[in-house]
């Protein structure tokens, strides 16, 4: 019964939270820095679960609100905290759901590689690719990779793209540009090219 209630609460939280990311970001422009940090922490936790979206928008928004250096720090702290919470919730409450919904033979092959001695490198490389953030977190949570190795590799792998997205955010002029995904320009294309190269590697 406890597991059912926990799963139901998480799903309600995720479904309700998805629609309010835009409004929360608009609110952040006027909010106190500690309130905005707490909201970022909550939003990064939401987007760390499978079937959710918004990770890149949050990176760009942090760059817009806090500038490049502080934006990267906020994103790193909030993203690692969100990944940690999602990891344990998925492992304890949503494991069967993720295994039945998200895994097939090719995904199981990836999980075997993640659980091998090369798992650290695989996690680092996957964090640079455009594979959905929540999907990666779900797959790693149901694998047998150690928590310390997973978090260390995630932090190293996420850092380059977080820095680039924070830089893009710091160059935008309004939160509407952040929300609408209006991140055109040379830097956005460079980020995409780097991610594409990492996929090919």
GROMACS .gro file of C-alpha atoms in nm:
model
  201
    1UNK     CA    1   0.000   0.000   0.000
    2UNK     CA    2   0.283   0.240   0.087
    3UNK     CA    3   0.445   0.183  -0.253
    4UNK     CA    4   0.115   0.244  -0.434
    5UNK     CA    5   0.056   0.571  -0.244
    6UNK     CA    6   0.414   0.684  -0.311
    7UNK     CA    7   0.388   0.606  -0.684
    8UNK     CA    8   0.049   0.782  -0.707
    9UNK     CA    9   0.184   1.089  -0.525
   10UNK     CA   10   0.488   1.107  -0.755
   11UNK     CA   11   0.272   1.081  -1.069
   12UNK     CA   12   0.028   1.350  -0.949
   13UNK     CA   13   0.326   1.569  -0.861
   14UNK     CA   14   0.486   1.519  -1.203
   15UNK     CA   15   0.166   1.572  -1.404
   16UNK     CA   16   0.063   1.880  -1.209
   17UNK     CA   17   0.417   2.019  -1.203
   18UNK     CA   18   0.474   1.998  -1.578
   19UNK     CA   19   0.214   2.261  -1.660
   20UNK     CA   20   0.345   2.514  -1.410
   21UNK     CA   21   0.712   2.526  -1.509
   22UNK     CA   22   0.644   2.825  -1.736
   23UNK     CA   23   0.462   3.019  -1.464
   24UNK     CA   24   0.728   2.934  -1.206
   25UNK     CA   25   1.002   3.065  -1.435
   26UNK     CA   26   0.816   3.391  -1.494
   27UNK     CA   27   0.773   3.427  -1.117
   28UNK     CA   28   1.147   3.372  -1.062
   29UNK     CA   29   1.232   3.704  -1.228
   30UNK     CA   30   1.081   3.890  -0.932
   31UNK     CA   31   1.155   3.642  -0.651
   32UNK     CA   32   1.412   3.665  -0.373
   33UNK     CA   33   1.732   3.470  -0.453
   34UNK     CA   34   1.668   3.206  -0.183
   35UNK     CA   35   1.309   3.153  -0.295
   36UNK     CA   36   1.421   3.125  -0.658
   37UNK     CA   37   1.691   2.875  -0.556
   38UNK     CA   38   1.430   2.661  -0.375
   39UNK     CA   39   1.203   2.674  -0.681
   40UNK     CA   40   1.493   2.572  -0.907
   41UNK     CA   41   1.563   2.281  -0.673
   42UNK     CA   42   1.200   2.170  -0.696
   43UNK     CA   43   1.188   2.210  -1.076
   44UNK     CA   44   1.515   2.022  -1.130
   45UNK     CA   45   1.377   1.741  -0.915
   46UNK     CA   46   1.063   1.725  -1.130
   47UNK     CA   47   1.254   1.713  -1.460
   48UNK     CA   48   1.486   1.442  -1.324
   49UNK     CA   49   1.207   1.183  -1.349
   50UNK     CA   50   1.127   0.991  -1.669
   51UNK     CA   51   0.840   1.125  -1.885
   52UNK     CA   52   0.911   1.487  -1.792
   53UNK     CA   53   1.079   1.769  -1.984
   54UNK     CA   54   1.237   2.107  -1.919
   55UNK     CA   55   1.600   2.034  -1.821
   56UNK     CA   56   1.753   2.253  -2.093
   57UNK     CA   57   1.504   2.535  -2.029
   58UNK     CA   58   1.601   2.534  -1.658
   59UNK     CA   59   1.972   2.552  -1.748
   60UNK     CA   60   1.910   2.848  -1.977
   61UNK     CA   61   1.682   3.015  -1.721
   62UNK     CA   62   1.950   2.989  -1.451
   63UNK     CA   63   2.200   3.156  -1.684
   64UNK     CA   64   1.950   3.431  -1.760
   65UNK     CA   65   1.864   3.497  -1.394
   66UNK     CA   66   2.203   3.456  -1.226
   67UNK     CA   67   2.461   3.511  -1.498
   68UNK     CA   68   2.720   3.262  -1.616
   69UNK     CA   69   2.919   3.165  -1.304
   70UNK     CA   70   2.644   3.177  -1.042
   71UNK     CA   71   2.405   3.018  -1.294
   72UNK     CA   72   2.638   2.720  -1.340
   73UNK     CA   73   2.672   2.680  -0.961
   74UNK     CA   74   2.294   2.690  -0.910
   75UNK     CA   75   2.237   2.441  -1.192
   76UNK     CA   76   2.506   2.201  -1.064
   77UNK     CA   77   2.371   2.197  -0.709
   78UNK     CA   78   2.006   2.171  -0.812
   79UNK     CA   79   2.065   1.915  -1.089
   80UNK     CA   80   2.271   1.682  -0.868
   81UNK     CA   81   2.014   1.714  -0.589
   82UNK     CA   82   1.730   1.639  -0.834
   83UNK     CA   83   1.916   1.343  -0.982
   84UNK     CA   84   1.980   1.205  -0.632
   85UNK     CA   85   1.616   1.234  -0.525
   86UNK     CA   86   1.491   1.085  -0.853
   87UNK     CA   87   1.745   0.801  -0.830
   88UNK     CA   88   1.625   0.686  -0.490
   89UNK     CA   89   1.254   0.737  -0.559
   90UNK     CA   90   1.275   0.542  -0.887
   91UNK     CA   91   1.487   0.267  -0.728
   92UNK     CA   92   1.251   0.223  -0.432
   93UNK     CA   93   0.906   0.301  -0.577
   94UNK     CA   94   0.907   0.311  -0.958
   95UNK     CA   95   1.153   0.035  -1.051
   96UNK     CA   96   0.892  -0.200  -1.201
   97UNK     CA   97   0.726   0.083  -1.395
   98UNK     CA   98   1.056   0.190  -1.551
   99UNK     CA   99   1.156  -0.168  -1.631
  100UNK     CA  100   0.826  -0.246  -1.805
  101UNK     CA  101   0.778   0.087  -1.986
  102UNK     CA  102   1.125   0.197  -2.084
  103UNK     CA  103   1.331  -0.115  -2.140
  104UNK     CA  104   1.370  -0.335  -2.447
  105UNK     CA  105   1.659  -0.545  -2.575
  106UNK     CA  106   1.871  -0.251  -2.690
  107UNK     CA  107   1.816  -0.067  -2.361
  108UNK     CA  108   1.906  -0.381  -2.165
  109UNK     CA  109   2.228  -0.393  -2.368
  110UNK     CA  110   2.305  -0.035  -2.263
  111UNK     CA  111   2.234  -0.125  -1.901
  112UNK     CA  112   2.480  -0.416  -1.921
  113UNK     CA  113   2.748  -0.176  -2.047
  114UNK     CA  114   2.663   0.071  -1.768
  115UNK     CA  115   2.704  -0.206  -1.511
  116UNK     CA  116   3.042  -0.308  -1.661
  117UNK     CA  117   3.381  -0.160  -1.563
  118UNK     CA  118   3.327   0.100  -1.842
  119UNK     CA  119   3.006   0.229  -1.681
  120UNK     CA  120   3.166   0.549  -1.551
  121UNK     CA  121   3.269   0.655  -1.903
  122UNK     CA  122   2.931   0.559  -2.049
  123UNK     CA  123   2.745   0.777  -1.797
  124UNK     CA  124   2.978   1.073  -1.864
  125UNK     CA  125   2.928   1.047  -2.240
  126UNK     CA  126   2.552   0.998  -2.216
  127UNK     CA  127   2.518   1.317  -2.011
  128UNK     CA  128   2.666   1.517  -2.299
  129UNK     CA  129   2.430   1.367  -2.558
  130UNK     CA  130   2.078   1.498  -2.633
  131UNK     CA  131   1.917   1.179  -2.489
  132UNK     CA  132   1.631   1.299  -2.261
  133UNK     CA  133   1.757   1.374  -1.911
  134UNK     CA  134   1.473   1.198  -1.724
  135UNK     CA  135   1.501   0.887  -1.942
  136UNK     CA  136   1.871   0.855  -1.860
  137UNK     CA  137   1.798   0.894  -1.489
  138UNK     CA  138   1.531   0.624  -1.503
  139UNK     CA  139   1.760   0.376  -1.678
  140UNK     CA  140   2.050   0.438  -1.442
  141UNK     CA  141   1.825   0.405  -1.137
  142UNK     CA  142   1.718   0.052  -1.236
  143UNK     CA  143   2.073  -0.056  -1.324
  144UNK     CA  144   2.322  -0.183  -1.067
  145UNK     CA  145   2.573   0.099  -1.107
  146UNK     CA  146   2.699   0.224  -0.771
  147UNK     CA  147   2.553   0.552  -0.649
  148UNK     CA  148   2.891   0.728  -0.603
  149UNK     CA  149   3.011   0.630  -0.950
  150UNK     CA  150   2.677   0.740  -1.100
  151UNK     CA  151   2.672   1.082  -0.930
  152UNK     CA  152   3.041   1.150  -1.000
  153UNK     CA  153   3.007   1.059  -1.368
  154UNK     CA  154   2.682   1.258  -1.398
  155UNK     CA  155   2.840   1.570  -1.249
  156UNK     CA  156   3.139   1.547  -1.484
  157UNK     CA  157   2.924   1.473  -1.790
  158UNK     CA  158   2.665   1.744  -1.726
  159UNK     CA  159   2.913   2.024  -1.659
  160UNK     CA  160   3.009   2.115  -2.021
  161UNK     CA  161   2.653   2.143  -2.150
  162UNK     CA  162   2.537   2.319  -1.833
  163UNK     CA  163   2.808   2.580  -1.884
  164UNK     CA  164   2.711   2.633  -2.247
  165UNK     CA  165   2.339   2.657  -2.173
  166UNK     CA  166   2.403   2.897  -1.882
  167UNK     CA  167   2.607   3.111  -2.121
  168UNK     CA  168   2.322   3.110  -2.374
  169UNK     CA  169   2.082   3.213  -2.096
  170UNK     CA  170   2.311   3.495  -1.986
  171UNK     CA  171   2.293   3.643  -2.338
  172UNK     CA  172   1.912   3.646  -2.365
  173UNK     CA  173   1.713   3.961  -2.302
  174UNK     CA  174   1.389   3.830  -2.149
  175UNK     CA  175   1.238   3.528  -1.977
  176UNK     CA  176   0.998   3.495  -2.270
  177UNK     CA  177   1.296   3.410  -2.492
  178UNK     CA  178   1.401   3.145  -2.240
  179UNK     CA  179   1.056   2.986  -2.224
  180UNK     CA  180   0.988   2.999  -2.597
  181UNK     CA  181   1.320   2.828  -2.669
  182UNK     CA  182   1.441   3.129  -2.866
  183UNK     CA  183   1.805   3.033  -2.821
  184UNK     CA  184   1.921   3.081  -3.178
  185UNK     CA  185   2.265   3.205  -3.261
  186UNK     CA  186   2.616   3.068  -3.297
  187UNK     CA  187   2.644   2.940  -2.938
  188UNK     CA  188   2.325   2.732  -2.965
  189UNK     CA  189   2.455   2.572  -3.285
  190UNK     CA  190   2.794   2.505  -3.125
  191UNK     CA  191   2.620   2.330  -2.831
  192UNK     CA  192   2.421   2.115  -3.071
  193UNK     CA  193   2.733   2.033  -3.278
  194UNK     CA  194   2.927   1.927  -2.968
  195UNK     CA  195   2.638   1.705  -2.853
  196UNK     CA  196   2.616   1.551  -3.200
  197UNK     CA  197   2.990   1.476  -3.198
  198UNK     CA  198   2.960   1.309  -2.858
  199UNK     CA  199   2.676   1.091  -2.991
  200UNK     CA  200   2.896   0.986  -3.283
  201UNK     CA  201   3.186   0.909  -3.047
   0.00000   0.00000   0.00000
